[in-house]
């Protein structure tokens, strides 16, 4: 099961990047879930930063955006899921090649350790 | 030279997805440049949609976000560049593994043909 980090519009991209890099190095893949343009903005900045963090470990970080239907307070919302992984990584659950929207998946972790905060 | 599409917060994700899919099929790679959270939101939605468009052509679409310093009306702004390409594609100019921000690159095309609009 791929770890899922929830990122909000208030998340610090550097902190998220550190968390992404940590999970990536450990398990080879991680997912980021966001709802809204502000949250997506922080998440993509984090991915761009994390790319530099993991490059020395020979990880060529790529990201694959897909739609996900989630429920917030009983209301159906469309979230964006970013599968973040090494370019050579293959994982069925992050493939998302089905043109229909991805099925809702349980969120297993929303922890956001403030690892590796840049000055 | 990789074609660069500029996407704004008013861009239609389906139209952008059609344009991305067209360039991808022709040349194997395309870049999207955005400034601001709203524009990034439309661009990432377009990438998620385009992934479904090109999957039948056996293209496993991935995207690689990097920062880019650009000039708008003489003012320096930070844009986000999304390199959109097949997972197996390798291209020096889209590598972006340098942790320092990418150098400004000339924008060669901002055309946005309204191809393949979903119903």
PDB file of C-alpha atoms in Angstrom:
ATOM      1  CA  UNK A   1       0.000   0.000   0.000  1.00  0.00           C
ATOM      2  CA  UNK A   2       1.435   3.337  -1.067  1.00  0.00           C
ATOM      3  CA  UNK A   3       1.569   5.978   1.650  1.00  0.00           C
ATOM      4  CA  UNK A   4      -0.689   8.978   0.990  1.00  0.00           C
ATOM      5  CA  UNK A   5       0.252  12.457   2.211  1.00  0.00           C
ATOM      6  CA  UNK A   6      -2.488  15.084   2.358  1.00  0.00           C
ATOM      7  CA  UNK A   7      -1.255  18.545   1.433  1.00  0.00           C
ATOM      8  CA  UNK A   8      -3.210  21.733   2.081  1.00  0.00           C
ATOM      9  CA  UNK A   9      -2.835  25.294   0.841  1.00  0.00           C
ATOM     10  CA  UNK A  10      -1.102  26.065   4.135  1.00  0.00           C
ATOM     11  CA  UNK A  11       1.462  23.269   3.855  1.00  0.00           C
ATOM     12  CA  UNK A  12       5.096  24.343   3.611  1.00  0.00           C
ATOM     13  CA  UNK A  13       6.479  23.055   0.288  1.00  0.00           C
ATOM     14  CA  UNK A  14       9.946  22.511   1.755  1.00  0.00           C
ATOM     15  CA  UNK A  15       8.586  20.427   4.624  1.00  0.00           C
ATOM     16  CA  UNK A  16       6.396  18.414   2.269  1.00  0.00           C
ATOM     17  CA  UNK A  17       9.380  17.910  -0.042  1.00  0.00           C
ATOM     18  CA  UNK A  18      11.383  16.502   2.860  1.00  0.00           C
ATOM     19  CA  UNK A  19       8.571  14.113   3.738  1.00  0.00           C
ATOM     20  CA  UNK A  20       8.185  13.036   0.107  1.00  0.00           C
ATOM     21  CA  UNK A  21      11.909  12.410  -0.242  1.00  0.00           C
ATOM     22  CA  UNK A  22      11.962  10.353   2.960  1.00  0.00           C
ATOM     23  CA  UNK A  23       9.073   8.095   1.963  1.00  0.00           C
ATOM     24  CA  UNK A  24      10.401   7.799  -1.603  1.00  0.00           C
ATOM     25  CA  UNK A  25      13.797   6.616  -0.443  1.00  0.00           C
ATOM     26  CA  UNK A  26      12.205   4.108   1.926  1.00  0.00           C
ATOM     27  CA  UNK A  27       9.456   2.637  -0.199  1.00  0.00           C
ATOM     28  CA  UNK A  28      10.054   3.818  -3.776  1.00  0.00           C
ATOM     29  CA  UNK A  29       6.697   5.538  -4.166  1.00  0.00           C
ATOM     30  CA  UNK A  30       4.392   7.950  -2.394  1.00  0.00           C
ATOM     31  CA  UNK A  31       1.103   9.655  -3.177  1.00  0.00           C
ATOM     32  CA  UNK A  32       0.009  13.202  -2.495  1.00  0.00           C
ATOM     33  CA  UNK A  33      -3.661  14.094  -2.228  1.00  0.00           C
ATOM     34  CA  UNK A  34      -4.936  17.639  -2.598  1.00  0.00           C
ATOM     35  CA  UNK A  35      -8.274  19.417  -2.887  1.00  0.00           C
ATOM     36  CA  UNK A  36      -8.218  22.854  -4.473  1.00  0.00           C
ATOM     37  CA  UNK A  37      -5.840  25.012  -6.485  1.00  0.00           C
ATOM     38  CA  UNK A  38      -3.935  26.391  -3.490  1.00  0.00           C
ATOM     39  CA  UNK A  39      -3.189  22.941  -2.127  1.00  0.00           C
ATOM     40  CA  UNK A  40      -2.170  21.657  -5.547  1.00  0.00           C
ATOM     41  CA  UNK A  41       0.199  24.621  -5.920  1.00  0.00           C
ATOM     42  CA  UNK A  42       1.986  23.745  -2.681  1.00  0.00           C
ATOM     43  CA  UNK A  43       2.111  20.071  -3.617  1.00  0.00           C
ATOM     44  CA  UNK A  44       3.650  20.665  -7.043  1.00  0.00           C
ATOM     45  CA  UNK A  45       6.229  23.031  -5.577  1.00  0.00           C
ATOM     46  CA  UNK A  46       7.054  20.292  -3.067  1.00  0.00           C
ATOM     47  CA  UNK A  47       7.494  17.752  -5.870  1.00  0.00           C
ATOM     48  CA  UNK A  48       9.819  20.122  -7.757  1.00  0.00           C
ATOM     49  CA  UNK A  49      11.898  20.612  -4.606  1.00  0.00           C
ATOM     50  CA  UNK A  50      11.884  16.909  -3.708  1.00  0.00           C
ATOM     51  CA  UNK A  51      13.270  16.130  -7.157  1.00  0.00           C
ATOM     52  CA  UNK A  52      16.470  17.885  -6.147  1.00  0.00           C
ATOM     53  CA  UNK A  53      16.512  16.100  -2.769  1.00  0.00           C
ATOM     54  CA  UNK A  54      16.422  12.593  -4.236  1.00  0.00           C
ATOM     55  CA  UNK A  55      18.513  13.186  -7.374  1.00  0.00           C
ATOM     56  CA  UNK A  56      21.780  12.364  -5.540  1.00  0.00           C
ATOM     57  CA  UNK A  57      20.225   8.973  -4.634  1.00  0.00           C
ATOM     58  CA  UNK A  58      19.815   8.337  -8.361  1.00  0.00           C
ATOM     59  CA  UNK A  59      16.051   8.712  -8.153  1.00  0.00           C
ATOM     60  CA  UNK A  60      14.633  10.376 -11.261  1.00  0.00           C
ATOM     61  CA  UNK A  61      11.434  11.645  -9.663  1.00  0.00           C
ATOM     62  CA  UNK A  62       8.334  11.852 -11.836  1.00  0.00           C
ATOM     63  CA  UNK A  63       4.722  12.531 -10.921  1.00  0.00           C
ATOM     64  CA  UNK A  64       1.469  11.218 -12.354  1.00  0.00           C
ATOM     65  CA  UNK A  65      -1.681  13.224 -11.645  1.00  0.00           C
ATOM     66  CA  UNK A  66      -5.048  11.462 -11.523  1.00  0.00           C
ATOM     67  CA  UNK A  67      -8.506  12.409 -10.322  1.00  0.00           C
ATOM     68  CA  UNK A  68      -9.950  10.816  -7.216  1.00  0.00           C
ATOM     69  CA  UNK A  69     -13.446  11.024  -5.815  1.00  0.00           C
ATOM     70  CA  UNK A  70     -13.303  11.493  -2.076  1.00  0.00           C
ATOM     71  CA  UNK A  71     -15.742  12.319   0.681  1.00  0.00           C
ATOM     72  CA  UNK A  72     -15.285  15.294   2.988  1.00  0.00           C
ATOM     73  CA  UNK A  73     -17.878  15.746   5.734  1.00  0.00           C
ATOM     74  CA  UNK A  74     -20.261  13.476   3.818  1.00  0.00           C
ATOM     75  CA  UNK A  75     -19.922  15.552   0.636  1.00  0.00           C
ATOM     76  CA  UNK A  76     -18.450  14.176  -2.556  1.00  0.00           C
ATOM     77  CA  UNK A  77     -15.420  16.146  -3.775  1.00  0.00           C
ATOM     78  CA  UNK A  78     -12.948  15.663  -6.573  1.00  0.00           C
ATOM     79  CA  UNK A  79      -9.410  15.503  -5.308  1.00  0.00           C
ATOM     80  CA  UNK A  80      -6.218  15.290  -7.310  1.00  0.00           C
ATOM     81  CA  UNK A  81      -3.846  12.480  -6.518  1.00  0.00           C
ATOM     82  CA  UNK A  82      -0.209  12.810  -7.494  1.00  0.00           C
ATOM     83  CA  UNK A  83       1.659   9.530  -7.684  1.00  0.00           C
ATOM     84  CA  UNK A  84       5.274  10.467  -6.980  1.00  0.00           C
ATOM     85  CA  UNK A  85       7.849   7.835  -7.842  1.00  0.00           C
ATOM     86  CA  UNK A  86      11.085   7.030  -9.584  1.00  0.00           C
ATOM     87  CA  UNK A  87      10.788   7.030 -13.350  1.00  0.00           C
ATOM     88  CA  UNK A  88      11.632   3.327 -13.502  1.00  0.00           C
ATOM     89  CA  UNK A  89       9.088   2.399 -10.819  1.00  0.00           C
ATOM     90  CA  UNK A  90       6.110   0.293 -11.903  1.00  0.00           C
ATOM     91  CA  UNK A  91       3.160  -0.058  -9.576  1.00  0.00           C
ATOM     92  CA  UNK A  92      -0.289  -1.246 -10.564  1.00  0.00           C
ATOM     93  CA  UNK A  93      -2.149   0.896  -8.069  1.00  0.00           C
ATOM     94  CA  UNK A  94      -0.515   4.114  -9.272  1.00  0.00           C
ATOM     95  CA  UNK A  95      -0.936   3.346 -12.934  1.00  0.00           C
ATOM     96  CA  UNK A  96      -4.174   5.247 -13.418  1.00  0.00           C
ATOM     97  CA  UNK A  97      -4.306   4.541 -17.142  1.00  0.00           C
ATOM     98  CA  UNK A  98      -8.036   3.920 -16.886  1.00  0.00           C
ATOM     99  CA  UNK A  99      -9.603   7.001 -18.521  1.00  0.00           C
ATOM    100  CA  UNK A 100     -12.505   6.838 -16.081  1.00  0.00           C
ATOM    101  CA  UNK A 101     -11.792   8.501 -12.780  1.00  0.00           C
ATOM    102  CA  UNK A 102      -9.961   6.484 -10.193  1.00  0.00           C
ATOM    103  CA  UNK A 103     -12.029   4.750  -7.551  1.00  0.00           C
ATOM    104  CA  UNK A 104     -11.878   6.227  -4.065  1.00  0.00           C
ATOM    105  CA  UNK A 105      -9.075   4.726  -2.066  1.00  0.00           C
ATOM    106  CA  UNK A 106      -8.691   4.807   1.696  1.00  0.00           C
ATOM    107  CA  UNK A 107      -6.250   7.370   2.984  1.00  0.00           C
ATOM    108  CA  UNK A 108      -3.728   5.513   5.097  1.00  0.00           C
ATOM    109  CA  UNK A 109      -1.626   8.368   6.396  1.00  0.00           C
ATOM    110  CA  UNK A 110      -1.951  12.100   6.641  1.00  0.00           C
ATOM    111  CA  UNK A 111       1.166  12.580   8.714  1.00  0.00           C
ATOM    112  CA  UNK A 112       3.424  15.404   7.639  1.00  0.00           C
ATOM    113  CA  UNK A 113       6.752  15.135   9.455  1.00  0.00           C
ATOM    114  CA  UNK A 114       8.617  18.416   9.157  1.00  0.00           C
ATOM    115  CA  UNK A 115      11.743  16.732   7.866  1.00  0.00           C
ATOM    116  CA  UNK A 116      14.437  18.631   6.011  1.00  0.00           C
ATOM    117  CA  UNK A 117      13.243  22.198   6.165  1.00  0.00           C
ATOM    118  CA  UNK A 118      15.313  24.401   3.888  1.00  0.00           C
ATOM    119  CA  UNK A 119      16.601  27.718   5.176  1.00  0.00           C
TER     120      UNK A 119
ATOM    121  CA  UNK B   1      13.514  22.020 -28.987  1.00  0.00           C
ATOM    122  CA  UNK B   2      10.553  20.950 -26.902  1.00  0.00           C
ATOM    123  CA  UNK B   3       7.327  22.821 -27.599  1.00  0.00           C
ATOM    124  CA  UNK B   4       6.109  24.943 -24.684  1.00  0.00           C
ATOM    125  CA  UNK B   5       2.402  25.549 -24.105  1.00  0.00           C
ATOM    126  CA  UNK B   6       1.411  28.394 -21.829  1.00  0.00           C
ATOM    127  CA  UNK B   7      -1.647  27.624 -19.731  1.00  0.00           C
ATOM    128  CA  UNK B   8      -3.642  30.235 -17.816  1.00  0.00           C
ATOM    129  CA  UNK B   9      -6.267  29.991 -15.116  1.00  0.00           C
ATOM    130  CA  UNK B  10      -8.877  30.480 -17.853  1.00  0.00           C
ATOM    131  CA  UNK B  11      -7.618  27.656 -20.047  1.00  0.00           C
ATOM    132  CA  UNK B  12     -10.001  24.771 -20.611  1.00  0.00           C
ATOM    133  CA  UNK B  13      -8.368  21.599 -19.248  1.00  0.00           C
ATOM    134  CA  UNK B  14      -9.980  19.416 -21.929  1.00  0.00           C
ATOM    135  CA  UNK B  15      -8.699  21.634 -24.732  1.00  0.00           C
ATOM    136  CA  UNK B  16      -5.224  21.757 -23.216  1.00  0.00           C
ATOM    137  CA  UNK B  17      -5.303  17.974 -22.803  1.00  0.00           C
ATOM    138  CA  UNK B  18      -6.079  17.597 -26.499  1.00  0.00           C
ATOM    139  CA  UNK B  19      -3.194  19.879 -27.421  1.00  0.00           C
ATOM    140  CA  UNK B  20      -0.825  18.027 -25.079  1.00  0.00           C
ATOM    141  CA  UNK B  21      -1.825  14.662 -26.498  1.00  0.00           C
ATOM    142  CA  UNK B  22      -1.312  15.899 -30.057  1.00  0.00           C
ATOM    143  CA  UNK B  23       2.179  17.266 -29.454  1.00  0.00           C
ATOM    144  CA  UNK B  24       3.135  14.229 -27.367  1.00  0.00           C
ATOM    145  CA  UNK B  25       2.170  11.804 -30.106  1.00  0.00           C
ATOM    146  CA  UNK B  26       4.084  13.840 -32.693  1.00  0.00           C
ATOM    147  CA  UNK B  27       7.269  14.670 -30.839  1.00  0.00           C
ATOM    148  CA  UNK B  28       7.330  12.526 -27.691  1.00  0.00           C
ATOM    149  CA  UNK B  29       7.549  15.435 -25.257  1.00  0.00           C
ATOM    150  CA  UNK B  30       5.931  18.764 -24.487  1.00  0.00           C
ATOM    151  CA  UNK B  31       6.276  21.383 -21.782  1.00  0.00           C
ATOM    152  CA  UNK B  32       3.606  23.384 -20.022  1.00  0.00           C
ATOM    153  CA  UNK B  33       4.409  26.713 -18.423  1.00  0.00           C
ATOM    154  CA  UNK B  34       2.182  28.307 -15.801  1.00  0.00           C
ATOM    155  CA  UNK B  35       2.302  31.255 -13.422  1.00  0.00           C
ATOM    156  CA  UNK B  36       0.020  31.077 -10.391  1.00  0.00           C
ATOM    157  CA  UNK B  37      -2.069  28.497  -8.580  1.00  0.00           C
ATOM    158  CA  UNK B  38      -5.125  28.816 -10.818  1.00  0.00           C
ATOM    159  CA  UNK B  39      -3.116  28.222 -13.971  1.00  0.00           C
ATOM    160  CA  UNK B  40      -1.288  25.283 -12.398  1.00  0.00           C
ATOM    161  CA  UNK B  41      -4.619  23.769 -11.395  1.00  0.00           C
ATOM    162  CA  UNK B  42      -5.870  23.844 -14.999  1.00  0.00           C
ATOM    163  CA  UNK B  43      -2.559  22.475 -16.274  1.00  0.00           C
ATOM    164  CA  UNK B  44      -2.486  19.508 -13.898  1.00  0.00           C
ATOM    165  CA  UNK B  45      -6.113  18.670 -14.687  1.00  0.00           C
ATOM    166  CA  UNK B  46      -5.127  18.754 -18.372  1.00  0.00           C
ATOM    167  CA  UNK B  47      -2.226  16.375 -17.738  1.00  0.00           C
ATOM    168  CA  UNK B  48      -4.508  13.957 -15.871  1.00  0.00           C
ATOM    169  CA  UNK B  49      -6.976  14.035 -18.776  1.00  0.00           C
ATOM    170  CA  UNK B  50      -4.254  13.760 -21.433  1.00  0.00           C
ATOM    171  CA  UNK B  51      -2.973  10.628 -19.710  1.00  0.00           C
ATOM    172  CA  UNK B  52      -6.182   8.891 -20.718  1.00  0.00           C
ATOM    173  CA  UNK B  53      -5.975  10.283 -24.273  1.00  0.00           C
ATOM    174  CA  UNK B  54      -2.526   8.862 -24.972  1.00  0.00           C
ATOM    175  CA  UNK B  55      -2.781   5.589 -23.021  1.00  0.00           C
ATOM    176  CA  UNK B  56      -4.225   3.720 -26.043  1.00  0.00           C
ATOM    177  CA  UNK B  57      -1.087   4.782 -27.978  1.00  0.00           C
ATOM    178  CA  UNK B  58       0.973   3.007 -25.315  1.00  0.00           C
ATOM    179  CA  UNK B  59       2.253   6.285 -23.917  1.00  0.00           C
ATOM    180  CA  UNK B  60       2.650   6.138 -20.142  1.00  0.00           C
ATOM    181  CA  UNK B  61       2.418   9.874 -19.519  1.00  0.00           C
ATOM    182  CA  UNK B  62       4.407  11.309 -16.616  1.00  0.00           C
ATOM    183  CA  UNK B  63       5.120  14.890 -15.648  1.00  0.00           C
ATOM    184  CA  UNK B  64       8.151  16.531 -14.075  1.00  0.00           C
ATOM    185  CA  UNK B  65       7.642  19.906 -12.409  1.00  0.00           C
ATOM    186  CA  UNK B  66      10.543  22.368 -12.224  1.00  0.00           C
ATOM    187  CA  UNK B  67      10.837  26.037 -11.384  1.00  0.00           C
ATOM    188  CA  UNK B  68      11.658  28.546 -14.086  1.00  0.00           C
ATOM    189  CA  UNK B  69      12.536  32.222 -13.767  1.00  0.00           C
ATOM    190  CA  UNK B  70      10.732  34.182 -16.423  1.00  0.00           C
ATOM    191  CA  UNK B  71      10.151  37.831 -17.203  1.00  0.00           C
ATOM    192  CA  UNK B  72       6.671  39.302 -17.537  1.00  0.00           C
ATOM    193  CA  UNK B  73       6.460  42.990 -18.442  1.00  0.00           C
ATOM    194  CA  UNK B  74      10.055  43.460 -17.326  1.00  0.00           C
ATOM    195  CA  UNK B  75       9.359  41.891 -13.915  1.00  0.00           C
ATOM    196  CA  UNK B  76      10.999  38.692 -12.745  1.00  0.00           C
ATOM    197  CA  UNK B  77       8.475  35.961 -11.860  1.00  0.00           C
ATOM    198  CA  UNK B  78       8.789  32.338 -10.901  1.00  0.00           C
ATOM    199  CA  UNK B  79       6.889  30.090 -13.236  1.00  0.00           C
ATOM    200  CA  UNK B  80       6.371  26.362 -12.983  1.00  0.00           C
ATOM    201  CA  UNK B  81       7.346  24.245 -15.938  1.00  0.00           C
ATOM    202  CA  UNK B  82       5.828  20.813 -16.340  1.00  0.00           C
ATOM    203  CA  UNK B  83       7.773  18.513 -18.609  1.00  0.00           C
ATOM    204  CA  UNK B  84       5.148  16.108 -19.958  1.00  0.00           C
ATOM    205  CA  UNK B  85       6.468  13.002 -21.631  1.00  0.00           C
ATOM    206  CA  UNK B  86       6.351   9.257 -21.912  1.00  0.00           C
ATOM    207  CA  UNK B  87       7.842   7.494 -18.909  1.00  0.00           C
ATOM    208  CA  UNK B  88      10.566   5.960 -21.068  1.00  0.00           C
ATOM    209  CA  UNK B  89      11.483   9.283 -22.700  1.00  0.00           C
ATOM    210  CA  UNK B  90      14.914  10.743 -21.902  1.00  0.00           C
ATOM    211  CA  UNK B  91      15.673  14.337 -22.848  1.00  0.00           C
ATOM    212  CA  UNK B  92      18.534  16.417 -21.496  1.00  0.00           C
ATOM    213  CA  UNK B  93      16.635  19.702 -21.547  1.00  0.00           C
ATOM    214  CA  UNK B  94      13.736  18.344 -19.515  1.00  0.00           C
ATOM    215  CA  UNK B  95      15.900  16.640 -16.933  1.00  0.00           C
ATOM    216  CA  UNK B  96      15.948  19.461 -14.417  1.00  0.00           C
ATOM    217  CA  UNK B  97      17.917  17.479 -11.868  1.00  0.00           C
ATOM    218  CA  UNK B  98      19.972  20.571 -11.033  1.00  0.00           C
ATOM    219  CA  UNK B  99      18.645  21.690  -7.625  1.00  0.00           C
ATOM    220  CA  UNK B 100      19.213  25.328  -8.574  1.00  0.00           C
ATOM    221  CA  UNK B 101      16.371  26.851 -10.545  1.00  0.00           C
ATOM    222  CA  UNK B 102      16.345  26.267 -14.255  1.00  0.00           C
ATOM    223  CA  UNK B 103      17.629  29.029 -16.494  1.00  0.00           C
ATOM    224  CA  UNK B 104      15.032  31.018 -18.418  1.00  0.00           C
ATOM    225  CA  UNK B 105      14.288  29.420 -21.745  1.00  0.00           C
ATOM    226  CA  UNK B 106      12.622  31.080 -24.710  1.00  0.00           C
ATOM    227  CA  UNK B 107       8.984  30.232 -25.183  1.00  0.00           C
ATOM    228  CA  UNK B 108       8.596  28.900 -28.675  1.00  0.00           C
ATOM    229  CA  UNK B 109       4.871  28.431 -28.858  1.00  0.00           C
ATOM    230  CA  UNK B 110       1.882  29.560 -26.883  1.00  0.00           C
ATOM    231  CA  UNK B 111      -0.678  28.251 -29.342  1.00  0.00           C
ATOM    232  CA  UNK B 112      -3.584  26.397 -27.793  1.00  0.00           C
ATOM    233  CA  UNK B 113      -5.540  24.589 -30.491  1.00  0.00           C
ATOM    234  CA  UNK B 114      -8.911  23.560 -29.148  1.00  0.00           C
ATOM    235  CA  UNK B 115      -8.453  19.959 -30.164  1.00  0.00           C
ATOM    236  CA  UNK B 116     -10.447  17.105 -28.729  1.00  0.00           C
ATOM    237  CA  UNK B 117     -12.931  18.785 -26.460  1.00  0.00           C
ATOM    238  CA  UNK B 118     -14.667  16.248 -24.244  1.00  0.00           C
ATOM    239  CA  UNK B 119     -18.423  16.357 -23.964  1.00  0.00           C
TER     240      UNK B 119
END
